[in-house]
Amino acid sequence: MTKAPIQGLHHVTSTASDPIRNVRFFTDVLGLRLVKRTVNFDDVTTYHLYYGNETGDPGTALTFFPFESGRPGKVGAGQIETTAFQVPADSLDYWTERFDAHGVDYDDPTERFDATARTERVLPFRDPDGLRYELVATDRDTSIEPWDDSDVPAEFAVRGFHGVTLALTETAATADLLEVMGYEETASSGAYTRFEADGDAATVVDLHAVDKRGRSGIGTVHHVAFRVLDDEAQTAWREALSERGYRVTPQKDRQYFRSIYFREQGGVLFEFATDGPGFTADEDANELGDSLQLPPWLADDRERIEAALPELGAPEVAR
Ligand code: ZN
């Protein structure tokens, strides 16, 4: 079986605190669509909330486990340090005004990789739990269509992920893995090295050499998922990674995709997730995110599960 190169990111999953505040921020402020409200299949007392474009296409899906109480984490080595979204070139004035209006914690825009041909303007910001993000203003191509029913005008709207930055004490082993996955080193600047996949969206992975290790907890990224086309491609990757000594989990059914997981040598949890079946597997496209969805194996427990979850609000509120 041959393994096809990885095309880019599938989703990024983080831990948050207040679920309502989380919904408000990513829908009202960032203009993403809440495409799925379900539970963490490994801990059904916690929501799993998914945001993305209209149908939460691979390369757009930002997901959260909101714990109402828990220890805050610390961002550092062994983690995804920053998650970057792509926005159109020349849209950062719009976004800084919008962030001012909504009281978002952000830094002045800067330029990234300005020693290379591809200079990108970057607007760093934090969500209410302190997780770090960037809007990257770029004219690079993407196949992602923005969600066009938020109050962010389509000409400025988020077009899925640009990429992620991994914080690592040692970058060499992770760089080797990315090359095995099909990524190529395209630039470096200071403590940062850029890798890009040969896909049409969410293709960037930056490695950032840092000293201090992070600690998982609220306000940190839990894992990053990369796209594989289907089960066959995933199986080929599982074999290839196992041969390289990675301890890869068996396939898990995540209802909207199927997943394998392993920890790369820098300590970051990687997932390879299938493109399908997608978020319309159990809801019509026009009703995505409106109500709590449970997979077949949890459906009999709906009453007990719903009773233990905090109220998230009516569809029109959470939209
Ligand atoms: Zn995941």
PDB file of C-alpha atoms and ligand atoms in Angstrom:
ATOM      1  CA  MET A   1       0.000   0.000   0.000  1.00  0.00           C
ATOM      2  CA  THR A   2       1.410   3.407  -0.837  1.00  0.00           C
ATOM      3  CA  LYS A   3       0.884   6.375   1.393  1.00  0.00           C
ATOM      4  CA  ALA A   4      -0.229   9.601  -0.247  1.00  0.00           C
ATOM      5  CA  PRO A   5       1.421  12.832   0.970  1.00  0.00           C
ATOM      6  CA  ILE A   6      -0.525  14.746   3.625  1.00  0.00           C
ATOM      7  CA  GLN A   7      -2.399  17.665   2.020  1.00  0.00           C
ATOM      8  CA  GLY A   8      -2.782  19.901   5.070  1.00  0.00           C
ATOM      9  CA  LEU A   9      -4.602  20.326   8.362  1.00  0.00           C
ATOM     10  CA  HIS A  10      -7.947  18.702   9.110  1.00  0.00           C
ATOM     11  CA  HIS A  11      -8.823  20.273  12.491  1.00  0.00           C
ATOM     12  CA  VAL A  12      -7.340  21.735  15.664  1.00  0.00           C
ATOM     13  CA  THR A  13      -8.775  20.812  19.085  1.00  0.00           C
ATOM     14  CA  SER A  14      -8.265  22.820  22.279  1.00  0.00           C
ATOM     15  CA  THR A  15      -9.539  22.973  25.835  1.00  0.00           C
ATOM     16  CA  ALA A  16     -11.626  25.949  26.937  1.00  0.00           C
ATOM     17  CA  SER A  17     -13.611  26.893  30.025  1.00  0.00           C
ATOM     18  CA  ASP A  18     -17.083  28.502  29.654  1.00  0.00           C
ATOM     19  CA  PRO A  19     -18.827  26.938  26.612  1.00  0.00           C
ATOM     20  CA  ILE A  20     -21.224  29.857  26.079  1.00  0.00           C
ATOM     21  CA  ARG A  21     -18.384  32.388  26.052  1.00  0.00           C
ATOM     22  CA  ASN A  22     -16.572  30.082  23.626  1.00  0.00           C
ATOM     23  CA  VAL A  23     -19.557  29.990  21.235  1.00  0.00           C
ATOM     24  CA  ARG A  24     -20.011  33.760  21.431  1.00  0.00           C
ATOM     25  CA  PHE A  25     -16.373  34.470  20.615  1.00  0.00           C
ATOM     26  CA  PHE A  26     -15.951  32.177  17.637  1.00  0.00           C
ATOM     27  CA  THR A  27     -19.345  32.905  16.054  1.00  0.00           C
ATOM     28  CA  ASP A  28     -20.033  36.568  16.925  1.00  0.00           C
ATOM     29  CA  VAL A  29     -16.483  37.904  16.868  1.00  0.00           C
ATOM     30  CA  LEU A  30     -14.568  35.665  14.471  1.00  0.00           C
ATOM     31  CA  GLY A  31     -17.560  34.959  12.208  1.00  0.00           C
ATOM     32  CA  LEU A  32     -17.220  31.175  12.114  1.00  0.00           C
ATOM     33  CA  ARG A  33     -20.217  28.860  12.006  1.00  0.00           C
ATOM     34  CA  LEU A  34     -20.969  26.510  14.910  1.00  0.00           C
ATOM     35  CA  VAL A  35     -21.209  23.394  12.749  1.00  0.00           C
ATOM     36  CA  LYS A  36     -21.633  20.765  15.455  1.00  0.00           C
ATOM     37  CA  ARG A  37     -22.555  20.517  19.090  1.00  0.00           C
ATOM     38  CA  THR A  38     -21.864  17.075  20.455  1.00  0.00           C
ATOM     39  CA  VAL A  39     -20.024  15.610  23.451  1.00  0.00           C
ATOM     40  CA  ASN A  40     -16.462  14.432  23.942  1.00  0.00           C
ATOM     41  CA  PHE A  41     -16.911  10.762  23.040  1.00  0.00           C
ATOM     42  CA  ASP A  42     -14.266   9.854  25.664  1.00  0.00           C
ATOM     43  CA  ASP A  43     -15.945  12.009  28.384  1.00  0.00           C
ATOM     44  CA  VAL A  44     -19.645  12.562  27.719  1.00  0.00           C
ATOM     45  CA  THR A  45     -20.042  15.120  30.517  1.00  0.00           C
ATOM     46  CA  THR A  46     -18.134  17.636  28.345  1.00  0.00           C
ATOM     47  CA  TYR A  47     -19.281  19.264  25.136  1.00  0.00           C
ATOM     48  CA  HIS A  48     -17.344  18.942  21.920  1.00  0.00           C
ATOM     49  CA  LEU A  49     -18.016  22.096  19.904  1.00  0.00           C
ATOM     50  CA  TYR A  50     -16.925  22.441  16.290  1.00  0.00           C
ATOM     51  CA  TYR A  51     -16.611  25.688  14.318  1.00  0.00           C
ATOM     52  CA  GLY A  52     -15.830  26.101  10.636  1.00  0.00           C
ATOM     53  CA  ASN A  53     -17.137  27.305   7.332  1.00  0.00           C
ATOM     54  CA  GLU A  54     -20.619  26.387   6.095  1.00  0.00           C
ATOM     55  CA  THR A  55     -20.062  22.624   6.317  1.00  0.00           C
ATOM     56  CA  GLY A  56     -16.940  22.576   8.493  1.00  0.00           C
ATOM     57  CA  ASP A  57     -14.739  21.364   5.656  1.00  0.00           C
ATOM     58  CA  PRO A  58     -11.383  19.764   6.511  1.00  0.00           C
ATOM     59  CA  GLY A  59      -8.955  22.653   6.927  1.00  0.00           C
ATOM     60  CA  THR A  60     -11.562  24.874   8.631  1.00  0.00           C
ATOM     61  CA  ALA A  61     -12.590  22.952  11.752  1.00  0.00           C
ATOM     62  CA  LEU A  62     -11.616  24.488  15.088  1.00  0.00           C
ATOM     63  CA  THR A  63     -12.932  22.372  17.948  1.00  0.00           C
ATOM     64  CA  PHE A  64     -13.138  22.680  21.731  1.00  0.00           C
ATOM     65  CA  PHE A  65     -13.664  20.642  24.845  1.00  0.00           C
ATOM     66  CA  PRO A  66     -15.046  23.275  27.244  1.00  0.00           C
ATOM     67  CA  PHE A  67     -14.498  22.238  30.860  1.00  0.00           C
ATOM     68  CA  GLU A  68     -16.399  24.401  33.324  1.00  0.00           C
ATOM     69  CA  SER A  69     -13.655  24.018  35.879  1.00  0.00           C
ATOM     70  CA  GLY A  70     -10.112  22.798  35.651  1.00  0.00           C
ATOM     71  CA  ARG A  71      -6.509  23.781  35.921  1.00  0.00           C
ATOM     72  CA  PRO A  72      -5.215  26.317  33.435  1.00  0.00           C
ATOM     73  CA  GLY A  73      -2.429  24.996  31.224  1.00  0.00           C
ATOM     74  CA  LYS A  74       0.743  26.749  30.177  1.00  0.00           C
ATOM     75  CA  VAL A  75       1.756  27.196  26.550  1.00  0.00           C
ATOM     76  CA  GLY A  76       5.216  25.865  25.779  1.00  0.00           C
ATOM     77  CA  ALA A  77       7.251  23.123  24.164  1.00  0.00           C
ATOM     78  CA  GLY A  78       5.340  19.975  23.266  1.00  0.00           C
ATOM     79  CA  GLN A  79       2.283  21.921  22.199  1.00  0.00           C
ATOM     80  CA  ILE A  80       0.645  23.766  19.353  1.00  0.00           C
ATOM     81  CA  GLU A  81       1.581  27.296  20.337  1.00  0.00           C
ATOM     82  CA  THR A  82      -0.499  29.227  17.814  1.00  0.00           C
ATOM     83  CA  THR A  83      -3.329  28.459  15.402  1.00  0.00           C
ATOM     84  CA  ALA A  84      -3.428  30.700  12.331  1.00  0.00           C
ATOM     85  CA  PHE A  85      -6.427  31.500  10.139  1.00  0.00           C
ATOM     86  CA  GLN A  86      -6.176  32.753   6.583  1.00  0.00           C
ATOM     87  CA  VAL A  87      -7.885  36.054   5.720  1.00  0.00           C
ATOM     88  CA  PRO A  88      -7.676  38.020   2.465  1.00  0.00           C
ATOM     89  CA  ALA A  89      -4.739  40.379   1.922  1.00  0.00           C
ATOM     90  CA  ASP A  90      -5.530  43.958   3.021  1.00  0.00           C
ATOM     91  CA  SER A  91      -8.186  42.852   5.508  1.00  0.00           C
ATOM     92  CA  LEU A  92      -6.303  43.510   8.748  1.00  0.00           C
ATOM     93  CA  ASP A  93      -7.606  47.097   9.170  1.00  0.00           C
ATOM     94  CA  TYR A  94     -11.104  45.652   9.198  1.00  0.00           C
ATOM     95  CA  TRP A  95     -10.093  43.053  11.777  1.00  0.00           C
ATOM     96  CA  THR A  96      -8.287  45.416  14.154  1.00  0.00           C
ATOM     97  CA  GLU A  97     -11.373  47.680  14.161  1.00  0.00           C
ATOM     98  CA  ARG A  98     -13.580  44.659  14.780  1.00  0.00           C
ATOM     99  CA  PHE A  99     -11.327  43.462  17.605  1.00  0.00           C
ATOM    100  CA  ASP A 100     -11.420  46.953  19.162  1.00  0.00           C
ATOM    101  CA  ALA A 101     -15.221  46.958  18.987  1.00  0.00           C
ATOM    102  CA  HIS A 102     -15.438  43.552  20.683  1.00  0.00           C
ATOM    103  CA  GLY A 103     -12.678  44.129  23.253  1.00  0.00           C
ATOM    104  CA  VAL A 104     -10.470  41.359  21.853  1.00  0.00           C
ATOM    105  CA  ASP A 105      -6.929  41.018  23.256  1.00  0.00           C
ATOM    106  CA  TYR A 106      -4.611  41.503  20.251  1.00  0.00           C
ATOM    107  CA  ASP A 107      -1.151  42.777  19.265  1.00  0.00           C
ATOM    108  CA  ASP A 108      -0.216  45.159  16.472  1.00  0.00           C
ATOM    109  CA  PRO A 109       0.119  43.409  13.097  1.00  0.00           C
ATOM    110  CA  THR A 110       3.622  42.277  12.170  1.00  0.00           C
ATOM    111  CA  GLU A 111       5.311  40.705   9.165  1.00  0.00           C
ATOM    112  CA  ARG A 112       6.386  37.085   9.107  1.00  0.00           C
ATOM    113  CA  PHE A 113       9.162  35.537   7.044  1.00  0.00           C
ATOM    114  CA  ASP A 114       9.973  38.899   5.519  1.00  0.00           C
ATOM    115  CA  ALA A 115      13.349  37.599   4.288  1.00  0.00           C
ATOM    116  CA  THR A 116      11.517  35.398   1.789  1.00  0.00           C
ATOM    117  CA  ALA A 117       9.477  36.040  -1.307  1.00  0.00           C
ATOM    118  CA  ARG A 118       6.258  35.345   0.559  1.00  0.00           C
ATOM    119  CA  THR A 119       5.813  38.085   3.122  1.00  0.00           C
ATOM    120  CA  GLU A 120       2.637  37.787   5.142  1.00  0.00           C
ATOM    121  CA  ARG A 121       0.970  40.249   7.493  1.00  0.00           C
ATOM    122  CA  VAL A 122       0.040  38.655  10.776  1.00  0.00           C
ATOM    123  CA  LEU A 123      -2.437  39.873  13.417  1.00  0.00           C
ATOM    124  CA  PRO A 124      -1.878  37.979  16.706  1.00  0.00           C
ATOM    125  CA  PHE A 125      -4.837  37.701  19.110  1.00  0.00           C
ATOM    126  CA  ARG A 126      -6.080  35.663  22.070  1.00  0.00           C
ATOM    127  CA  ASP A 127      -9.478  34.087  22.754  1.00  0.00           C
ATOM    128  CA  PRO A 128     -11.241  34.514  26.135  1.00  0.00           C
ATOM    129  CA  ASP A 129      -9.287  31.544  27.549  1.00  0.00           C
ATOM    130  CA  GLY A 130      -5.940  32.998  26.463  1.00  0.00           C
ATOM    131  CA  LEU A 131      -5.367  30.584  23.559  1.00  0.00           C
ATOM    132  CA  ARG A 132      -3.139  32.161  20.904  1.00  0.00           C
ATOM    133  CA  TYR A 133      -4.245  32.735  17.325  1.00  0.00           C
ATOM    134  CA  GLU A 134      -3.227  34.732  14.294  1.00  0.00           C
ATOM    135  CA  LEU A 135      -5.050  36.130  11.310  1.00  0.00           C
ATOM    136  CA  VAL A 136      -2.676  35.846   8.366  1.00  0.00           C
ATOM    137  CA  ALA A 137      -3.491  38.290   5.570  1.00  0.00           C
ATOM    138  CA  THR A 138      -2.323  36.718   2.338  1.00  0.00           C
ATOM    139  CA  ASP A 139      -3.234  36.412  -1.310  1.00  0.00           C
ATOM    140  CA  ARG A 140      -2.120  32.778  -1.408  1.00  0.00           C
ATOM    141  CA  ASP A 141      -4.691  30.474  -3.002  1.00  0.00           C
ATOM    142  CA  THR A 142      -7.066  28.438  -0.900  1.00  0.00           C
ATOM    143  CA  SER A 143      -9.905  26.148  -1.907  1.00  0.00           C
ATOM    144  CA  ILE A 144     -11.840  27.129   1.236  1.00  0.00           C
ATOM    145  CA  GLU A 145     -15.044  29.143   0.874  1.00  0.00           C
ATOM    146  CA  PRO A 146     -15.767  31.351   3.900  1.00  0.00           C
ATOM    147  CA  TRP A 147     -18.996  31.046   5.944  1.00  0.00           C
ATOM    148  CA  ASP A 148     -21.059  33.828   4.411  1.00  0.00           C
ATOM    149  CA  ASP A 149     -23.915  34.094   6.921  1.00  0.00           C
ATOM    150  CA  SER A 150     -22.043  35.787   9.757  1.00  0.00           C
ATOM    151  CA  ASP A 151     -21.906  39.566  10.106  1.00  0.00           C
ATOM    152  CA  VAL A 152     -18.300  39.606   8.885  1.00  0.00           C
ATOM    153  CA  PRO A 153     -18.456  40.710   5.224  1.00  0.00           C
ATOM    154  CA  ALA A 154     -17.359  37.886   2.903  1.00  0.00           C
ATOM    155  CA  GLU A 155     -14.498  40.025   1.530  1.00  0.00           C
ATOM    156  CA  PHE A 156     -12.830  39.938   4.979  1.00  0.00           C
ATOM    157  CA  ALA A 157     -14.053  36.585   6.293  1.00  0.00           C
ATOM    158  CA  VAL A 158     -11.873  33.757   7.614  1.00  0.00           C
ATOM    159  CA  ARG A 159     -10.942  31.203   4.942  1.00  0.00           C
ATOM    160  CA  GLY A 160     -10.113  28.249   7.134  1.00  0.00           C
ATOM    161  CA  PHE A 161      -6.710  27.657   8.631  1.00  0.00           C
ATOM    162  CA  HIS A 162      -3.463  29.056   7.360  1.00  0.00           C
ATOM    163  CA  GLY A 163      -1.541  26.680   9.619  1.00  0.00           C
ATOM    164  CA  VAL A 164      -0.227  25.983  13.087  1.00  0.00           C
ATOM    165  CA  THR A 165       2.983  26.728  14.999  1.00  0.00           C
ATOM    166  CA  LEU A 166       4.508  23.910  17.070  1.00  0.00           C
ATOM    167  CA  ALA A 167       6.632  24.872  20.069  1.00  0.00           C
ATOM    168  CA  LEU A 168       9.514  22.436  20.506  1.00  0.00           C
ATOM    169  CA  THR A 169      12.738  22.207  22.501  1.00  0.00           C
ATOM    170  CA  GLU A 170      14.270  20.114  19.685  1.00  0.00           C
ATOM    171  CA  THR A 171      12.964  20.589  16.161  1.00  0.00           C
ATOM    172  CA  ALA A 172      14.999  18.056  14.152  1.00  0.00           C
ATOM    173  CA  ALA A 173      12.901  14.918  14.756  1.00  0.00           C
ATOM    174  CA  THR A 174       9.648  16.775  14.090  1.00  0.00           C
ATOM    175  CA  ALA A 175      11.111  18.302  10.928  1.00  0.00           C
ATOM    176  CA  ASP A 176      12.048  14.789   9.745  1.00  0.00           C
ATOM    177  CA  LEU A 177       8.525  13.541  10.458  1.00  0.00           C
ATOM    178  CA  LEU A 178       6.955  16.438   8.554  1.00  0.00           C
ATOM    179  CA  GLU A 179       9.153  15.590   5.560  1.00  0.00           C
ATOM    180  CA  VAL A 180       8.029  11.956   5.776  1.00  0.00           C
ATOM    181  CA  MET A 181       4.450  13.265   5.796  1.00  0.00           C
ATOM    182  CA  GLY A 182       5.103  15.158   2.562  1.00  0.00           C
ATOM    183  CA  TYR A 183       5.880  18.623   3.925  1.00  0.00           C
ATOM    184  CA  GLU A 184       8.796  20.640   2.568  1.00  0.00           C
ATOM    185  CA  GLU A 185      10.868  23.239   4.366  1.00  0.00           C
ATOM    186  CA  THR A 186      10.197  26.560   2.600  1.00  0.00           C
ATOM    187  CA  ALA A 187      11.612  29.271   4.860  1.00  0.00           C
ATOM    188  CA  SER A 188      13.291  30.020   8.141  1.00  0.00           C
ATOM    189  CA  SER A 189      13.592  33.154  10.216  1.00  0.00           C
ATOM    190  CA  GLY A 190      15.165  33.327  13.670  1.00  0.00           C
ATOM    191  CA  ALA A 191      13.793  30.515  15.826  1.00  0.00           C
ATOM    192  CA  TYR A 192      11.086  29.689  13.262  1.00  0.00           C
ATOM    193  CA  THR A 193      11.200  27.179  10.404  1.00  0.00           C
ATOM    194  CA  ARG A 194       8.332  26.919   7.927  1.00  0.00           C
ATOM    195  CA  PHE A 195       7.101  23.709   6.333  1.00  0.00           C
ATOM    196  CA  GLU A 196       4.393  23.541   3.683  1.00  0.00           C
ATOM    197  CA  ALA A 197       2.296  20.714   2.282  1.00  0.00           C
ATOM    198  CA  ASP A 198       1.470  20.454  -1.395  1.00  0.00           C
ATOM    199  CA  GLY A 199      -2.279  20.908  -0.822  1.00  0.00           C
ATOM    200  CA  ASP A 200      -4.807  23.609  -1.586  1.00  0.00           C
ATOM    201  CA  ALA A 201      -5.669  24.787   1.958  1.00  0.00           C
ATOM    202  CA  ALA A 202      -4.282  24.907   5.505  1.00  0.00           C
ATOM    203  CA  THR A 203      -0.844  23.837   4.298  1.00  0.00           C
ATOM    204  CA  VAL A 204       1.524  25.586   6.715  1.00  0.00           C
ATOM    205  CA  VAL A 205       3.296  24.136   9.762  1.00  0.00           C
ATOM    206  CA  ASP A 206       5.832  26.380  11.505  1.00  0.00           C
ATOM    207  CA  LEU A 207       8.287  24.957  14.031  1.00  0.00           C
ATOM    208  CA  HIS A 208       9.326  27.305  16.843  1.00  0.00           C
ATOM    209  CA  ALA A 209      12.374  26.401  18.909  1.00  0.00           C
ATOM    210  CA  VAL A 210      11.692  27.339  22.552  1.00  0.00           C
ATOM    211  CA  ASP A 211      13.245  26.526  25.950  1.00  0.00           C
ATOM    212  CA  LYS A 212      10.342  25.978  28.294  1.00  0.00           C
ATOM    213  CA  ARG A 213       7.986  23.030  28.245  1.00  0.00           C
ATOM    214  CA  GLY A 214       4.251  23.621  28.331  1.00  0.00           C
ATOM    215  CA  ARG A 215       1.675  22.059  30.616  1.00  0.00           C
ATOM    216  CA  SER A 216      -1.633  20.813  29.276  1.00  0.00           C
ATOM    217  CA  GLY A 217      -4.826  22.285  30.722  1.00  0.00           C
ATOM    218  CA  ILE A 218      -7.448  24.888  30.006  1.00  0.00           C
ATOM    219  CA  GLY A 219      -6.334  27.432  27.457  1.00  0.00           C
ATOM    220  CA  THR A 220      -4.015  25.102  25.535  1.00  0.00           C
ATOM    221  CA  VAL A 221      -4.318  23.142  22.303  1.00  0.00           C
ATOM    222  CA  HIS A 222      -5.017  19.445  22.857  1.00  0.00           C
ATOM    223  CA  HIS A 223      -4.021  18.119  19.429  1.00  0.00           C
ATOM    224  CA  VAL A 224      -3.728  18.901  15.741  1.00  0.00           C
ATOM    225  CA  ALA A 225      -5.269  16.708  13.039  1.00  0.00           C
ATOM    226  CA  PHE A 226      -3.964  16.253   9.514  1.00  0.00           C
ATOM    227  CA  ARG A 227      -6.046  15.203   6.509  1.00  0.00           C
ATOM    228  CA  VAL A 228      -6.058  11.734   5.004  1.00  0.00           C
ATOM    229  CA  LEU A 229      -8.420  10.990   2.159  1.00  0.00           C
ATOM    230  CA  ASP A 230      -9.977   7.757   3.379  1.00  0.00           C
ATOM    231  CA  ASP A 231      -9.554   4.590   5.461  1.00  0.00           C
ATOM    232  CA  GLU A 232      -7.146   3.058   2.975  1.00  0.00           C
ATOM    233  CA  ALA A 233      -4.824   6.049   3.072  1.00  0.00           C
ATOM    234  CA  GLN A 234      -5.074   6.112   6.854  1.00  0.00           C
ATOM    235  CA  THR A 235      -4.169   2.415   7.132  1.00  0.00           C
ATOM    236  CA  ALA A 236      -1.114   2.976   4.934  1.00  0.00           C
ATOM    237  CA  TRP A 237      -0.019   5.847   7.175  1.00  0.00           C
ATOM    238  CA  ARG A 238      -0.637   3.793  10.312  1.00  0.00           C
ATOM    239  CA  GLU A 239       1.688   1.091   8.996  1.00  0.00           C
ATOM    240  CA  ALA A 240       4.347   3.548   7.848  1.00  0.00           C
ATOM    241  CA  LEU A 241       4.338   5.432  11.165  1.00  0.00           C
ATOM    242  CA  SER A 242       4.417   2.215  13.205  1.00  0.00           C
ATOM    243  CA  GLU A 243       7.421   1.054  11.176  1.00  0.00           C
ATOM    244  CA  ARG A 244       9.168   4.286  12.168  1.00  0.00           C
ATOM    245  CA  GLY A 245       8.571   3.490  15.835  1.00  0.00           C
ATOM    246  CA  TYR A 246       5.575   5.728  16.525  1.00  0.00           C
ATOM    247  CA  ARG A 247       2.965   4.231  18.841  1.00  0.00           C
ATOM    248  CA  VAL A 248      -0.188   4.774  16.810  1.00  0.00           C
ATOM    249  CA  THR A 249      -3.655   4.075  18.238  1.00  0.00           C
ATOM    250  CA  PRO A 250      -6.124   1.810  16.470  1.00  0.00           C
ATOM    251  CA  GLN A 251      -8.682   3.655  14.340  1.00  0.00           C
ATOM    252  CA  LYS A 252     -11.374   5.455  16.364  1.00  0.00           C
ATOM    253  CA  ASP A 253     -14.791   6.346  14.947  1.00  0.00           C
ATOM    254  CA  ARG A 254     -15.356  10.051  15.567  1.00  0.00           C
ATOM    255  CA  GLN A 255     -18.718  10.009  13.746  1.00  0.00           C
ATOM    256  CA  TYR A 256     -17.756  12.868  11.380  1.00  0.00           C
ATOM    257  CA  PHE A 257     -14.357  11.370  10.524  1.00  0.00           C
ATOM    258  CA  ARG A 258     -12.243   8.388  11.546  1.00  0.00           C
ATOM    259  CA  SER A 259      -8.994   8.951  13.388  1.00  0.00           C
ATOM    260  CA  ILE A 260      -5.659   7.555  14.472  1.00  0.00           C
ATOM    261  CA  TYR A 261      -3.454   9.315  17.020  1.00  0.00           C
ATOM    262  CA  PHE A 262       0.214   9.322  18.007  1.00  0.00           C
ATOM    263  CA  ARG A 263       2.599  11.594  19.868  1.00  0.00           C
ATOM    264  CA  GLU A 264       5.417  12.947  17.739  1.00  0.00           C
ATOM    265  CA  GLN A 265       8.911  13.154  19.217  1.00  0.00           C
ATOM    266  CA  GLY A 266       8.545  16.766  20.314  1.00  0.00           C
ATOM    267  CA  GLY A 267       5.570  15.758  22.465  1.00  0.00           C
ATOM    268  CA  VAL A 268       2.737  17.153  20.297  1.00  0.00           C
ATOM    269  CA  LEU A 269      -0.298  14.893  19.867  1.00  0.00           C
ATOM    270  CA  PHE A 270      -0.917  14.328  16.144  1.00  0.00           C
ATOM    271  CA  GLU A 271      -4.095  12.884  14.650  1.00  0.00           C
ATOM    272  CA  PHE A 272      -4.658  11.712  11.072  1.00  0.00           C
ATOM    273  CA  ALA A 273      -8.373  12.126  10.267  1.00  0.00           C
ATOM    274  CA  THR A 274     -10.320  11.042   7.195  1.00  0.00           C
ATOM    275  CA  ASP A 275     -11.991  13.693   5.042  1.00  0.00           C
ATOM    276  CA  GLY A 276     -15.360  11.937   5.321  1.00  0.00           C
ATOM    277  CA  PRO A 277     -18.111  11.436   6.179  1.00  0.00           C
ATOM    278  CA  GLY A 278     -18.202  15.060   7.400  1.00  0.00           C
ATOM    279  CA  PHE A 279     -20.596  17.081   9.556  1.00  0.00           C
ATOM    280  CA  THR A 280     -23.671  16.448   7.412  1.00  0.00           C
ATOM    281  CA  ALA A 281     -23.518  12.768   8.456  1.00  0.00           C
ATOM    282  CA  ASP A 282     -26.262  13.310  11.041  1.00  0.00           C
ATOM    283  CA  GLU A 283     -27.764  16.777  10.325  1.00  0.00           C
ATOM    284  CA  ASP A 284     -28.911  18.691   7.257  1.00  0.00           C
ATOM    285  CA  ALA A 285     -26.449  21.339   6.112  1.00  0.00           C
ATOM    286  CA  ASN A 286     -28.913  24.127   6.997  1.00  0.00           C
ATOM    287  CA  GLU A 287     -29.345  22.820  10.581  1.00  0.00           C
ATOM    288  CA  LEU A 288     -25.711  22.190  11.479  1.00  0.00           C
ATOM    289  CA  GLY A 289     -24.967  23.066  15.088  1.00  0.00           C
ATOM    290  CA  ASP A 290     -28.595  23.746  16.033  1.00  0.00           C
ATOM    291  CA  SER A 291     -29.044  20.856  18.442  1.00  0.00           C
ATOM    292  CA  LEU A 292     -27.042  18.298  20.413  1.00  0.00           C
ATOM    293  CA  GLN A 293     -25.997  15.381  18.217  1.00  0.00           C
ATOM    294  CA  LEU A 294     -24.976  12.040  19.689  1.00  0.00           C
ATOM    295  CA  PRO A 295     -23.442   9.090  17.854  1.00  0.00           C
ATOM    296  CA  PRO A 296     -25.506   5.869  17.649  1.00  0.00           C
ATOM    297  CA  TRP A 297     -23.607   4.250  20.532  1.00  0.00           C
ATOM    298  CA  LEU A 298     -24.572   7.112  22.906  1.00  0.00           C
ATOM    299  CA  ALA A 299     -28.121   7.741  21.652  1.00  0.00           C
ATOM    300  CA  ASP A 300     -29.799   5.635  24.359  1.00  0.00           C
ATOM    301  CA  ASP A 301     -28.134   7.788  27.018  1.00  0.00           C
ATOM    302  CA  ARG A 302     -29.379  11.108  25.620  1.00  0.00           C
ATOM    303  CA  GLU A 303     -31.507  12.086  28.622  1.00  0.00           C
ATOM    304  CA  ARG A 304     -28.727  11.483  31.143  1.00  0.00           C
ATOM    305  CA  ILE A 305     -26.092  13.144  28.938  1.00  0.00           C
ATOM    306  CA  GLU A 306     -28.209  16.252  28.293  1.00  0.00           C
ATOM    307  CA  ALA A 307     -29.018  16.613  32.004  1.00  0.00           C
ATOM    308  CA  ALA A 308     -25.303  16.740  32.871  1.00  0.00           C
ATOM    309  CA  LEU A 309     -24.380  19.367  30.253  1.00  0.00           C
ATOM    310  CA  PRO A 310     -24.648  23.123  30.795  1.00  0.00           C
ATOM    311  CA  GLU A 311     -27.355  24.943  28.828  1.00  0.00           C
ATOM    312  CA  LEU A 312     -25.877  26.269  25.598  1.00  0.00           C
ATOM    313  CA  GLY A 313     -28.853  28.308  24.441  1.00  0.00           C
ATOM    314  CA  ALA A 314     -31.380  28.145  21.646  1.00  0.00           C
ATOM    315  CA  PRO A 315     -30.133  27.684  18.058  1.00  0.00           C
ATOM    316  CA  GLU A 316     -30.620  31.362  17.234  1.00  0.00           C
ATOM    317  CA  VAL A 317     -28.571  32.303  20.309  1.00  0.00           C
ATOM    318  CA  ALA A 318     -25.746  29.892  19.624  1.00  0.00           C
ATOM    319  CA  ARG A 319     -25.634  30.626  15.926  1.00  0.00           C
TER     320      ARG A 319
HETATM  321 ZN    ZN B   1      -9.218  15.535  16.764  1.00  0.00          ZN
END
